[in-house]
Every structure is written in structure tokens, then in C-alpha cells.
Amino acid sequence: MNAQSQVFRRIVTGHDAEGKAVIIPDLPPMTTQLIGGPGGPTFFEVWHTAETPALITAQPGAPNEESLVLPPPGNGTRIRIIEFPPEGDEIRKLTGAEAQAKFKSMGNESASTSQAGSPHPLMHRTQTVDYGIVLEGEITMVLDRGETTIQAGDVIIQNGTNHAWANRSGKICRMAFILIDGRFSPEIAQPKK
């Protein structure tokens, strides 16, 4: 975990034996993992659902996952917080193979799309709709054609596009992501070269 990280509360609600709404005791995030060593982002896995519609139970238990998995479960959702430290040369100079290894450590090596001439070494694409909300700091979303810098309070709706995150601000950026399992329509299923 980064030195500046402050773990947040995860508050889960449920129902008691009489069907009344209750708060289940506070629990820390399910999994916390630093990706790629110092200079890499820290992932805080908060919750996921395994199906849609989501099964709502009286006493939901924390979903069981022992390691970081990039996408949500099939037909499910995932919420995570990511802290992106300022980007340094250790990220900017990654080779395609090194980038693939980083995505492999997140359980999705095939997400990596990095190749010679890519606008960023950590370009990746998943079959998901992602809602990204900047909680603190700022970050640049890099796409195949263009980029935009987003700041605290801004929201990104990322629709299965090839992208990367670049923190050029000099300070930690903390974002919340809600990932929804999806599938590519035929016209975008295979990216054009």
C-alpha cells in the first residue's frame, strides 16, 4: 500500500431476523494489492456481484475472492478503489511483455493491448462498462486517439474502449470504479489495426 493511503470504511447493509434493515459490522476492503511494486497502483477490492439481477440476501457475506481479478464476474459487477501514484519512468518505459505481465498479475493478461507505437505502455481493453469517479487528485485518461484530464468530482463512463490511466500530477489520485460485465457488439469486437 502507498505511504499516503488511507483505508476507507466499507459499510454493508442487510436484514435482521425480523426483516428490519441493519448495518453489518464494518469490514475493511476484501483485498488490497499493490500492482507492479513501488510506483504501481494500489487496488482496494470493495465488493462484487456474481449475477444480474443481483441476489439480495438477508445477511450478505463478503464475496469470496482470494486474489485480484481485473474484470467483474460474468453477468456481474465489481466496485473497487484504485490509488494511482504519480507516474514515473518505471511505467513510461515498460515493454509490451512487461505490461502484459502486470495485467497477468491482475488475472487478465489478455486485456493488455500494448504494442510499439501505443500512446501509453499500459493500454488495455475489457468487455465492460466502467463508471470511474475521481475522489481525490487528477488523472489523464489516454485513448487511441486523444486524452483528457479528469479531476476530483469528474465521472468517466468508459465503454469497452482501449485506454490507459496516466497520473502526471505529482500527487496520488484516488478513483472509484464500478465495472459492469458486458459484451462487444460485432462492429467493435475485433479492434481495427
PDB file of C-alpha atoms in Angstrom, residues 63 86 134:
ATOM      1  CA  PRO A  63     -17.858 -12.178  -1.867  1.00  0.00           C
ATOM      2  CA  PRO A  86       2.444   9.839  -9.807  1.00  0.00           C
ATOM      3  CA  VAL A 134     -12.284  10.743  -9.270  1.00  0.00           C
TER       4      VAL A 134
END
